[in-house]
Amino acid sequence: MQNNTFSTLFVGQNLIKLKEVDSTNNFLKNLVSKSEPLVEGTVIMADHQFAGRGQQESIWQSQEGKNISTSIYLKPSFLPLYKQFYLNIAVSLAVSEALSCFVPQGIMVKWPNDIYYHDKKLGGILIENTLTGIAFKSSVIGIGLNVNQAEFSESISGRATSVIQILQREVPLMDIMEKIFMFMEKYYLILRAGKWVILQNDYLAKLYNYQIPALYKHNGEIFDGTIKGVEDNGRLKVDTKNGLKVFNFKEIEFIHTK
């Protein structure tokens, strides 16, 4: 379905809305795999995902019609492979800045790309890249956000929140979507221009627990650490009693103390 009501150049100008799908990322990847070319900025949006996924196959649960379940198609062929984490940075900043239009205080990015409100999770991002040789061919950006879901399962209720819980009122999903599309373009153009320092600084300014001592777990061991930054390849730099350590995705876990 074509939609030209958004005040964007290309993100969201081709919007495909679905009632139900296993995963918007899967649906979009299937479209990409077909022979006909897909317009950059194409967006898939679903009222309900029955098999939504997070990082490393984590399951994303969402009530039908209450939250944002969407995927965006980009073609960042300009991006060097060794800078690929900067796509995560750009997307994380776009989503966090969009949400900050509605929730002015407390929106953070938890490394590598979860969206937090203070100490609770508001949403997550899953980026799946397709490469040709040593270059990017395409990227599917999956975004799941808790917006108008007022209750969560007991297993996650203490760690998750939603926009409606924060503001005590519903917010139209398309209002947030439009902001996401606008800021996605903003940061994508910054990414295309190779302004790595701007992206790095903006990401650190939004990074959850940056420069704040906290408890972490690695290989079953709990230790005190302080996040000092993120390498270009995405590895997290943490200051420990044994010096500065770097961790890949899923190698380190933040320990909630509340």
XYZ file of N, CA and C in Angstrom:
774
model
N 0.839 -1.195 0.000
C 0.000 0.000 0.000
C 0.868 1.237 0.000
N 0.645 2.142 -0.915
C 1.402 3.383 -0.959
C 0.837 4.375 0.049
N 1.746 5.112 0.694
C 1.327 6.114 1.657
C 2.270 7.285 1.554
N 1.757 8.427 1.092
C 2.596 9.595 0.901
C 2.232 10.731 1.838
N 1.655 10.401 2.984
C 1.236 11.439 3.920
C 2.341 11.813 4.895
N 3.418 11.035 4.958
C 4.497 11.339 5.880
C 5.396 12.421 5.308
N 5.885 13.284 6.195
C 6.751 14.380 5.750
C 8.204 13.905 5.715
N 8.440 12.865 4.923
C 9.772 12.298 4.774
C 10.127 12.212 3.295
N 11.421 12.027 3.028
C 11.868 11.900 1.644
C 11.617 10.500 1.097
N 11.908 9.490 1.915
C 11.762 8.123 1.395
C 11.330 7.109 2.448
N 11.697 7.289 3.705
C 11.308 6.305 4.722
C 9.807 6.395 4.998
N 9.099 5.308 4.758
C 7.663 5.261 5.004
C 6.805 5.708 3.850
N 7.422 6.148 2.761
C 6.618 6.549 1.606
C 5.963 5.337 0.936
N 6.582 4.184 1.078
C 5.946 2.932 0.660
C 5.675 2.132 1.931
N 4.425 2.165 2.391
C 4.038 1.530 3.651
C 3.090 0.373 3.369
N 3.462 -0.803 3.827
C 2.631 -1.997 3.681
C 2.119 -2.382 5.058
N 0.802 -2.266 5.259
C 0.203 -2.566 6.557
C -0.431 -3.955 6.518
N -0.116 -4.747 7.523
C -0.618 -6.109 7.622
C -1.429 -6.282 8.905
N -2.443 -7.125 8.832
C -3.225 -7.424 10.027
C -2.444 -8.327 10.963
N -1.842 -9.373 10.396
C -1.106 -10.331 11.204
C 0.026 -10.935 10.376
N 1.139 -11.201 11.038
C 2.287 -11.796 10.360
C 3.143 -12.486 11.420
N 3.922 -13.487 10.993
C 4.796 -14.140 11.970
C 5.835 -13.148 12.481
N 6.468 -12.439 11.558
C 7.487 -11.451 11.892
C 7.582 -10.467 10.740
N 7.557 -9.175 11.044
C 7.677 -8.175 9.985
C 9.046 -8.270 9.313
N 10.080 -8.637 10.081
C 11.389 -8.828 9.472
C 11.374 -9.972 8.463
N 10.741 -11.092 8.838
C 10.655 -12.226 7.920
C 9.900 -11.857 6.655
N 8.776 -11.149 6.819
C 7.958 -10.736 5.677
C 8.769 -9.852 4.736
N 9.496 -8.899 5.322
C 10.272 -7.967 4.503
C 11.446 -8.687 3.823
N 12.088 -9.598 4.529
C 13.190 -10.355 3.915
C 12.694 -11.207 2.751
N 11.476 -11.738 2.868
C 10.900 -12.507 1.761
C 10.656 -11.616 0.548
N 10.188 -10.382 0.808
C 10.004 -9.442 -0.300
C 11.332 -9.136 -0.984
N 12.365 -8.925 -0.161
C 13.682 -8.585 -0.688
C 14.236 -9.724 -1.550
N 13.943 -10.958 -1.158
C 14.498 -12.120 -1.867
C 13.854 -12.351 -3.229
N 12.704 -11.725 -3.465
C 12.053 -11.865 -4.769
C 12.787 -11.032 -5.817
N 12.515 -11.310 -7.061
C 13.312 -10.720 -8.142
C 13.069 -9.224 -8.330
N 11.842 -8.759 -8.041
C 11.572 -7.346 -8.310
C 12.267 -6.463 -7.273
N 12.823 -5.336 -7.720
C 13.520 -4.446 -6.790
C 12.551 -3.801 -5.803
N 13.031 -3.609 -4.582
C 12.215 -2.994 -3.531
C 12.729 -1.591 -3.268
N 11.811 -0.652 -3.114
C 12.173 0.746 -2.906
C 12.796 0.917 -1.518
N 13.950 1.604 -1.471
C 14.568 1.876 -0.171
C 13.631 2.742 0.659
N 13.527 2.414 1.928
C 12.611 3.116 2.812
C 11.258 2.443 2.940
N 11.058 1.318 2.212
C 9.811 0.552 2.349
C 9.634 0.109 3.802
N 8.402 0.221 4.295
C 8.093 -0.122 5.686
C 6.992 -1.167 5.729
N 7.191 -2.191 6.543
C 6.165 -3.178 6.851
C 5.680 -2.906 8.265
N 4.372 -2.803 8.446
C 3.796 -2.579 9.777
C 2.691 -3.600 10.007
N 2.704 -4.241 11.173
C 1.711 -5.269 11.480
C 0.957 -4.927 12.755
N -0.366 -5.198 12.746
C -1.154 -5.056 13.972
C -0.746 -6.102 14.997
N -0.346 -7.267 14.475
C 0.000 -8.355 15.392
C 1.103 -9.220 14.793
N 2.154 -9.457 15.594
C 3.202 -10.410 15.245
C 3.046 -11.618 16.154
N 2.911 -12.813 15.574
C 2.767 -13.979 16.431
C 4.087 -14.725 16.622
N 5.158 -14.237 16.000
C 6.479 -14.835 16.222
C 7.554 -13.773 16.113
N 7.296 -12.631 16.764
C 8.272 -11.544 16.734
C 9.560 -11.967 17.415
N 10.678 -11.425 16.920
C 11.976 -11.840 17.439
C 12.780 -10.646 17.900
N 13.590 -10.903 18.936
C 14.559 -9.918 19.394
C 15.953 -10.377 19.023
N 16.957 -9.790 19.683
C 18.333 -10.170 19.409
C 18.562 -11.646 19.703
N 19.286 -12.333 18.821
C 19.693 -13.727 19.015
C 18.499 -14.631 19.323
N 17.419 -14.423 18.579
C 16.227 -15.280 18.618
C 15.406 -15.146 19.901
N 15.615 -14.086 20.670
C 14.736 -13.841 21.807
C 13.325 -13.571 21.287
N 12.312 -13.966 22.057
C 10.921 -13.786 21.632
C 10.405 -12.433 22.099
N 9.723 -11.735 21.184
C 9.122 -10.439 21.514
C 7.610 -10.618 21.574
N 7.022 -10.350 22.751
C 5.591 -10.537 22.949
C 4.881 -9.186 22.902
N 3.728 -9.157 22.202
C 3.031 -7.891 22.015
C 1.539 -8.131 21.831
N 0.726 -7.310 22.503
C -0.724 -7.414 22.337
C -1.140 -6.823 20.987
N -2.115 -7.455 20.365
C -2.559 -7.059 19.032
C -3.084 -5.625 19.015
N -2.568 -4.841 18.068
C -3.054 -3.485 17.850
C -2.622 -2.464 18.879
N -1.817 -2.875 19.869
C -1.457 -1.971 20.966
C -0.064 -1.360 20.808
N 0.791 -2.034 20.070
C 2.194 -1.637 20.030
C 2.700 -1.469 18.603
N 3.920 -1.012 18.489
C 4.551 -0.862 17.176
C 5.377 -2.103 16.870
N 5.016 -2.763 15.777
C 5.793 -3.877 15.234
C 6.049 -3.545 13.770
N 7.260 -3.153 13.462
C 7.522 -2.636 12.123
C 8.924 -2.999 11.653
N 9.115 -3.022 10.350
C 10.429 -3.256 9.761
C 10.652 -2.282 8.616
N 11.889 -1.805 8.497
C 12.251 -0.801 7.503
C 13.376 -1.350 6.626
N 13.243 -1.135 5.331
C 14.231 -1.630 4.351
C 15.186 -0.507 3.963
N 16.484 -0.745 4.174
C 17.510 0.225 3.795
C 18.587 -0.460 2.962
N 19.318 0.352 2.208
C 20.399 -0.180 1.371
C 21.687 0.612 1.639
N 22.323 0.349 2.776
C 23.506 1.134 3.164
C 24.797 0.642 2.506
N 24.792 0.584 1.179
C 25.963 0.082 0.449
C 27.182 0.973 0.644
N 26.967 2.189 1.098
C 28.052 3.142 1.340
C 28.814 2.839 2.627
N 28.270 1.981 3.481
C 28.816 1.790 4.824
C 29.936 0.741 4.814
N 31.133 1.101 5.286
C 32.203 0.100 5.386
C 31.811 -0.991 6.387
N 32.191 -2.221 6.091
C 31.820 -3.329 6.979
C 32.354 -3.135 8.389
N 33.548 -2.571 8.499
C 34.124 -2.399 9.832
C 33.418 -1.300 10.635
N 32.515 -0.577 9.981
C 31.728 0.456 10.663
C 30.260 0.030 10.796
N 29.966 -1.257 10.646
C 28.566 -1.661 10.573
C 27.795 -1.375 11.851
N 28.471 -1.313 13.003
C 27.744 -1.013 14.237
C 27.163 0.400 14.212
N 27.708 1.247 13.361
C 27.175 2.612 13.287
C 25.756 2.642 12.710
N 25.375 1.602 11.981
C 23.976 1.504 11.571
C 23.100 1.264 12.799
N 23.542 0.388 13.704
C 22.831 0.191 14.973
C 22.725 1.500 15.740
N 23.817 2.236 15.763
C 23.825 3.512 16.476
C 22.802 4.470 15.873
N 22.803 4.600 14.542
C 21.888 5.525 13.867
C 20.428 5.157 14.131
N 20.119 3.869 14.040
C 18.740 3.424 14.262
C 18.333 3.619 15.718
N 19.214 3.275 16.640
C 18.917 3.440 18.068
C 18.648 4.904 18.411
N 19.461 5.784 17.846
C 19.265 7.214 18.094
C 17.961 7.704 17.486
N 17.628 7.217 16.292
C 16.378 7.632 15.652
C 15.177 7.252 16.500
N 15.155 6.017 16.981
C 14.013 5.549 17.777
C 13.957 6.274 19.115
N 15.094 6.434 19.757
C 15.088 7.097 21.067
C 14.697 8.564 20.952
N 15.148 9.226 19.893
C 14.791 10.641 19.718
C 13.313 10.792 19.368
N 12.792 9.846 18.583
C 11.362 9.876 18.263
C 10.520 9.725 19.526
N 10.888 8.773 20.379
C 10.144 8.558 21.624
C 10.276 9.755 22.561
N 11.418 10.431 22.513
C 11.626 11.595 23.380
C 10.705 12.753 23.029
N 10.104 12.718 21.836
C 9.102 13.729 21.477
C 7.832 13.546 22.298
N 7.612 12.343 22.797
C 6.404 12.040 23.566
C 6.714 11.862 25.060
N 7.881 11.334 25.348
C 8.334 11.137 26.730
C 9.631 11.938 26.878
N 9.534 13.207 27.322
C 10.687 14.106 27.252
C 11.889 13.687 28.090
N 11.684 12.961 29.191
C 12.786 12.593 30.068
C 12.868 11.079 30.226
N 14.096 10.575 30.348
C 14.283 9.193 30.762
C 14.465 8.163 29.666
N 14.402 8.555 28.379
C 14.584 7.590 27.291
C 16.077 7.351 27.074
N 16.498 6.077 27.127
C 17.899 5.712 26.992
C 18.040 4.544 26.010
N 19.259 4.328 25.555
C 19.583 3.161 24.725
C 20.453 2.227 25.546
N 19.977 1.008 25.781
C 20.774 0.017 26.505
C 21.555 -0.804 25.471
N 22.862 -0.810 25.620
C 23.718 -1.496 24.654
C 23.275 -2.934 24.444
N 23.225 -3.395 23.170
C 23.600 -2.616 21.974
C 22.465 -1.749 21.422
N 21.206 -2.187 21.527
C 20.138 -1.377 20.928
C 18.753 -1.695 21.487
N 18.664 -1.871 22.795
C 17.361 -1.889 23.446
C 16.991 -0.461 23.826
N 15.706 -0.187 23.854
C 15.220 1.141 24.232
C 14.657 1.057 25.652
N 15.177 1.906 26.520
C 14.798 1.885 27.936
C 14.152 3.204 28.354
N 13.272 3.091 29.354
C 12.788 4.263 30.082
C 13.288 4.079 31.508
N 14.273 4.861 31.900
C 14.972 4.654 33.169
C 15.462 3.203 33.236
N 14.956 2.399 34.159
C 15.464 1.031 34.316
C 14.544 -0.025 33.707
N 13.586 0.380 32.881
C 12.646 -0.584 32.309
C 12.691 -0.543 30.779
N 12.439 -1.708 30.187
C 12.540 -1.838 28.742
C 11.259 -1.373 28.052
N 11.447 -0.472 27.079
C 10.332 0.024 26.267
C 10.253 -0.683 24.917
N 11.377 -1.176 24.462
C 11.369 -1.816 23.150
C 12.737 -2.308 22.757
N 12.801 -2.852 21.545
C 14.055 -3.383 21.056
C 14.160 -3.256 19.553
N 15.374 -3.430 19.057
C 15.682 -3.292 17.639
C 16.444 -4.529 17.193
N 16.059 -5.071 16.042
C 16.759 -6.214 15.456
C 17.145 -5.865 14.031
N 18.449 -5.802 13.749
C 18.946 -5.454 12.424
C 19.537 -6.696 11.769
N 19.036 -7.011 10.575
C 19.534 -8.169 9.831
C 20.089 -7.686 8.493
N 21.395 -7.890 8.311
C 22.091 -7.389 7.125
C 22.312 -8.490 6.095
N 22.250 -8.103 4.823
C 22.615 -8.992 3.720
C 23.847 -8.415 3.040
N 24.868 -9.253 2.865
C 26.129 -8.793 2.291
C 26.351 -9.415 0.920
N 27.048 -8.678 0.068
C 27.527 -9.234 -1.198
C 29.029 -9.039 -1.211
N 29.755 -10.149 -1.051
C 31.206 -10.036 -0.960
C 31.585 -9.300 0.304
N 32.225 -8.151 0.133
C 32.660 -7.368 1.289
C 31.870 -6.064 1.416
N 30.670 -6.016 0.847
C 29.861 -4.802 0.888
C 28.443 -5.107 1.358
N 27.811 -4.093 1.921
C 26.404 -4.217 2.300
C 25.534 -4.237 1.054
N 24.561 -5.131 1.034
C 23.560 -5.123 -0.015
C 22.275 -4.488 0.496
N 21.817 -4.948 1.660
C 20.588 -4.395 2.228
C 20.541 -4.678 3.718
N 19.675 -3.932 4.397
C 19.456 -4.120 5.824
C 17.960 -4.073 6.110
N 17.522 -4.993 6.949
C 16.140 -5.002 7.425
C 16.165 -4.600 8.896
N 15.513 -3.481 9.185
C 15.530 -2.903 10.525
C 14.203 -3.217 11.217
N 14.222 -4.130 12.169
C 13.011 -4.468 12.911
C 12.929 -3.674 14.198
N 11.757 -3.083 14.441
C 11.553 -2.259 15.636
C 10.286 -2.719 16.348
N 10.422 -3.032 17.618
C 9.262 -3.364 18.448
C 9.212 -2.438 19.645
N 8.092 -1.747 19.832
C 7.960 -0.784 20.929
C 6.657 -0.990 21.685
N 6.750 -0.960 23.004
C 5.556 -1.015 23.853
C 4.935 0.374 23.907
N 3.748 0.516 23.349
C 3.120 1.836 23.295
C 1.849 1.873 24.146
N 0.805 1.182 23.711
C -0.493 1.267 24.399
C -0.869 -0.023 25.122
N 0.115 -0.861 25.394
C -0.123 -2.083 26.175
C 0.033 -1.746 27.654
N -1.056 -1.902 28.402
C -1.065 -1.460 29.801
C -0.570 -2.520 30.770
N -0.629 -3.804 30.371
C -0.220 -4.880 31.279
C 0.700 -5.851 30.550
N 1.591 -6.471 31.315
C 2.531 -7.442 30.772
C 2.478 -8.725 31.576
N 3.008 -9.791 30.985
C 3.019 -11.067 31.688
C 3.849 -10.932 32.963
N 3.539 -11.774 33.924
C 4.196 -11.683 35.233
C 5.707 -11.824 35.126
N 6.155 -12.609 34.153
C 7.592 -12.880 34.039
C 8.402 -11.644 33.655
N 7.772 -10.664 32.972
C 8.519 -9.475 32.539
C 7.957 -8.176 33.086
N 6.866 -8.247 33.862
C 6.173 -7.020 34.277
C 7.067 -6.082 35.081
N 8.006 -6.630 35.823
C 8.882 -5.781 36.619
C 9.992 -5.136 35.827
N 10.227 -5.613 34.586
C 11.342 -5.116 33.786
C 10.892 -4.377 32.533
N 9.583 -4.393 32.242
C 9.070 -3.756 31.020
C 8.131 -2.615 31.363
N 8.008 -1.685 30.444
C 7.041 -0.609 30.589
C 6.555 -0.211 29.198
N 5.639 0.738 29.148
C 5.060 1.190 27.886
C 4.778 2.681 27.966
N 4.534 3.265 26.810
C 4.248 4.704 26.769
C 2.988 5.022 27.569
N 1.975 4.157 27.474
C 0.730 4.419 28.196
C 0.933 4.337 29.708
N 1.822 3.455 30.158
C 2.113 3.386 31.587
C 2.853 4.631 32.061
N 3.706 5.180 31.207
C 4.475 6.368 31.575
C 3.611 7.619 31.571
N 2.810 7.789 30.495
C 2.043 9.024 30.321
C 0.626 8.949 30.886
N 0.156 7.710 31.175
C -1.212 7.481 31.638
C -2.251 7.904 30.609
N -1.878 7.778 29.344
C -2.815 8.028 28.249
C -2.303 7.323 26.998
N -3.203 7.003 26.089
C -2.805 6.373 24.843
C -2.189 7.406 23.891
N -1.308 6.928 23.044
C -0.720 7.749 21.990
C -0.941 7.026 20.660
N -1.495 7.697 19.648
C -1.706 7.040 18.354
C -0.405 6.461 17.797
N -0.450 5.206 17.378
C 0.755 4.547 16.892
C 1.372 5.276 15.706
N 0.520 5.770 14.814
C 1.051 6.416 13.614
C 1.760 7.732 13.933
N 1.388 8.377 15.042
C 2.112 9.589 15.442
C 3.560 9.257 15.779
N 3.751 8.162 16.508
C 5.110 7.747 16.853
C 5.841 7.246 15.617
N 5.126 6.498 14.771
C 5.751 5.985 13.547
C 6.298 7.123 12.691
N 5.513 8.174 12.528
C 5.968 9.285 11.690
C 7.251 9.898 12.246
N 7.318 10.055 13.567
C 8.537 10.593 14.179
C 9.720 9.654 13.951
N 9.476 8.346 14.062
C 10.549 7.384 13.809
C 11.065 7.526 12.384
N 10.154 7.637 11.424
C 10.559 7.776 10.020
C 11.384 9.052 9.816
N 10.939 10.145 10.426
C 11.645 11.419 10.274
C 13.062 11.348 10.838
N 13.184 10.815 12.058
C 14.503 10.752 12.677
C 15.369 9.656 12.055
N 14.729 8.633 11.496
C 15.496 7.614 10.778
C 16.203 8.243 9.583
N 15.483 9.082 8.868
C 16.112 9.778 7.741
C 17.235 10.687 8.213
N 16.991 11.409 9.283
C 18.007 12.325 9.815
C 19.314 11.581 10.101
N 19.216 10.507 10.866
C 20.437 9.804 11.273
C 21.018 8.951 10.151
N 20.184 8.513 9.237
C 20.681 7.756 8.082
C 21.520 8.663 7.187
N 21.094 9.906 7.043
C 21.859 10.862 6.234
C 23.167 11.239 6.934
N 23.138 11.340 8.266
C 24.381 11.568 9.026
C 25.325 10.385 8.844
N 24.754 9.183 8.872
C 25.541 7.961 8.652
C 26.144 7.963 7.258
N 25.345 8.303 6.266
C 25.822 8.322 4.881
C 26.953 9.324 4.701
N 26.904 10.413 5.455
C 27.951 11.436 5.364
C 29.217 11.037 6.115
N 29.171 9.892 6.813
C 30.355 9.411 7.521
C 30.728 10.226 8.740
N 29.745 10.830 9.376
C 30.019 11.654 10.558
C 30.026 10.765 11.807
N 31.096 9.959 11.904
C 31.182 8.944 12.959
C 31.244 9.556 14.350
N 31.967 10.662 14.491
C 32.135 11.270 15.815
C 30.799 11.782 16.350
N 29.999 12.394 15.480
C 28.679 12.875 15.898
C 27.824 11.706 16.368
N 27.802 10.618 15.600
C 27.003 9.454 15.968
C 27.495 8.832 17.270
N 28.811 8.707 17.406
C 29.384 8.121 18.617
C 29.028 8.956 19.851
N 29.196 10.270 19.747
C 28.917 11.151 20.886
C 27.439 11.150 21.255
N 26.581 11.177 20.245
C 25.139 11.159 20.511
C 24.717 9.839 21.152
N 25.340 8.752 20.698
C 25.022 7.430 21.257
C 25.456 7.349 22.718
N 26.650 7.810 23.022
C 27.133 7.770 24.407
C 26.281 8.654 25.316
N 25.779 9.761 24.771
C 24.924 10.642 25.564
C 23.603 9.972 25.935
N 23.176 8.992 25.121
C 21.924 8.270 25.378
C 22.156 6.903 26.015
N 23.421 6.499 26.192
C 23.728 5.127 26.580
C 23.410 4.873 28.051
N 22.589 3.879 28.275
C 22.182 3.471 29.625
C 23.407 3.030 30.426
N 23.550 3.596 31.627
C 24.632 3.267 32.568
C 26.017 3.714 32.113
N 26.095 4.576 31.115
C 27.402 5.084 30.690
C 28.049 5.866 31.824
N 29.276 5.493 32.152
C 30.077 6.129 33.215
C 29.452 5.974 34.611
N 28.545 5.008 34.769
C 27.905 4.771 36.063
C 28.285 3.369 36.557
N 28.879 3.254 37.742
C 29.222 1.928 38.266
C 27.969 1.062 38.439
N 28.080 -0.202 38.045
C 26.940 -1.117 38.142
C 27.459 -2.546 38.217
N 26.544 -3.491 38.409
C 26.898 -4.902 38.470
C 26.653 -5.573 37.121
N 27.597 -6.427 36.712
C 27.502 -7.151 35.458
C 27.845 -8.619 35.684
N 27.430 -9.448 34.740
C 27.763 -10.875 34.798
C 28.443 -11.293 33.506
N 29.531 -12.056 33.656
C 30.249 -12.612 32.515
C 30.746 -14.002 32.889
N 30.368 -14.992 32.068
C 30.755 -16.385 32.334
C 30.382 -16.829 33.749
N 29.208 -16.397 34.196
C 28.718 -16.816 35.504
C 29.244 -16.005 36.671
N 30.196 -15.124 36.409
C 30.789 -14.324 37.480
C 30.181 -12.926 37.496
N 29.760 -12.489 38.685
C 29.225 -11.130 38.858
C 30.357 -10.206 39.301
N 30.444 -9.042 38.659
C 31.532 -8.117 38.981
C 31.055 -6.669 38.868
N 31.792 -5.772 39.512
C 31.545 -4.338 39.401
C 32.213 -3.816 38.131
N 31.495 -2.993 37.394
C 32.058 -2.427 36.177
C 31.461 -1.080 35.851
N 32.167 -0.339 35.013
C 31.694 0.971 34.555
C 31.880 1.053 33.047
N 30.794 1.283 32.320
C 30.869 1.403 30.860
C 31.655 2.654 30.485
N 32.667 2.453 29.627
C 33.531 3.559 29.225
C 33.362 3.943 27.758
N 32.656 3.114 26.992
C 32.471 3.436 25.589
C 32.156 2.200 24.773
N 32.082 2.398 23.451
C 31.789 1.321 22.509
C 32.766 1.418 21.348
N 33.385 0.287 20.986
C 34.304 0.267 19.858
C 33.539 0.365 18.538
N 34.257 0.674 17.454
C 33.626 0.795 16.143
C 32.915 -0.494 15.726
N 33.436 -1.634 16.174
C 32.816 -2.914 15.816
C 31.669 -3.292 16.749
N 31.359 -2.399 17.710
C 30.219 -2.622 18.584
C 30.530 -3.226 19.933
N 31.792 -3.619 20.152
C 32.118 -4.227 21.438
C 32.070 -3.176 22.552
N 31.539 -3.605 23.709
C 31.361 -2.713 24.850
C 32.638 -2.647 25.672
N 33.068 -1.440 25.997
C 34.256 -1.237 26.829
C 33.823 -0.980 28.273
N 34.299 -1.851 29.172
C 33.902 -1.778 30.573
C 35.150 -1.749 31.452
N 35.210 -0.769 32.343
C 36.306 -0.669 33.306
C 36.005 -1.579 34.491
N 36.921 -2.485 34.808
C 36.753 -3.422 35.921
C 37.958 -3.305 36.855
N 37.900 -4.048 37.962
C 39.030 -4.025 38.910
C 40.291 -4.603 38.279
N 40.109 -5.363 37.204
C 41.252 -5.951 36.492
C 41.617 -5.166 35.231
N 41.125 -3.933 35.152
C 41.435 -3.102 34.005
C 40.292 -3.033 33.006
N 40.559 -2.407 31.854
C 39.535 -2.225 30.829
C 39.329 -3.528 30.059
N 38.073 -3.986 29.980
C 37.715 -5.200 29.256
C 36.746 -4.843 28.133
N 36.746 -5.644 27.067
C 35.789 -5.453 25.976
C 34.943 -6.713 25.827
N 33.660 -6.526 25.499
C 32.718 -7.635 25.432
C 31.907 -7.564 24.149
N 31.723 -8.720 23.519
C 30.835 -8.839 22.373
C 29.397 -8.966 22.834
N 28.457 -8.948 21.874
C 27.042 -9.105 22.183
C 26.811 -10.424 22.912
N 25.968 -10.366 23.929
C 25.562 -11.532 24.719
C 26.672 -12.082 25.611
N 27.843 -11.462 25.597
C 28.920 -11.927 26.481
C 28.800 -11.342 27.881
N 28.065 -10.258 28.010
C 27.942 -9.571 29.292
C 26.476 -9.283 29.560
N 26.096 -9.380 30.811
C 24.703 -9.167 31.197
C 24.648 -8.170 32.341
N 23.754 -7.188 32.220
C 23.568 -6.233 33.304
C 22.712 -6.859 34.398
N 23.141 -6.696 35.645
C 22.417 -7.263 36.779
C 21.543 -6.195 37.410
N 20.224 -6.401 37.348
C 19.298 -5.456 37.989
C 19.335 -5.676 39.498
N 19.462 -4.611 40.243
C 19.545 -4.728 41.686
C 18.260 -4.325 42.392
N 17.300 -3.798 41.642
C 16.046 -3.352 42.264
C 15.028 -4.481 42.254
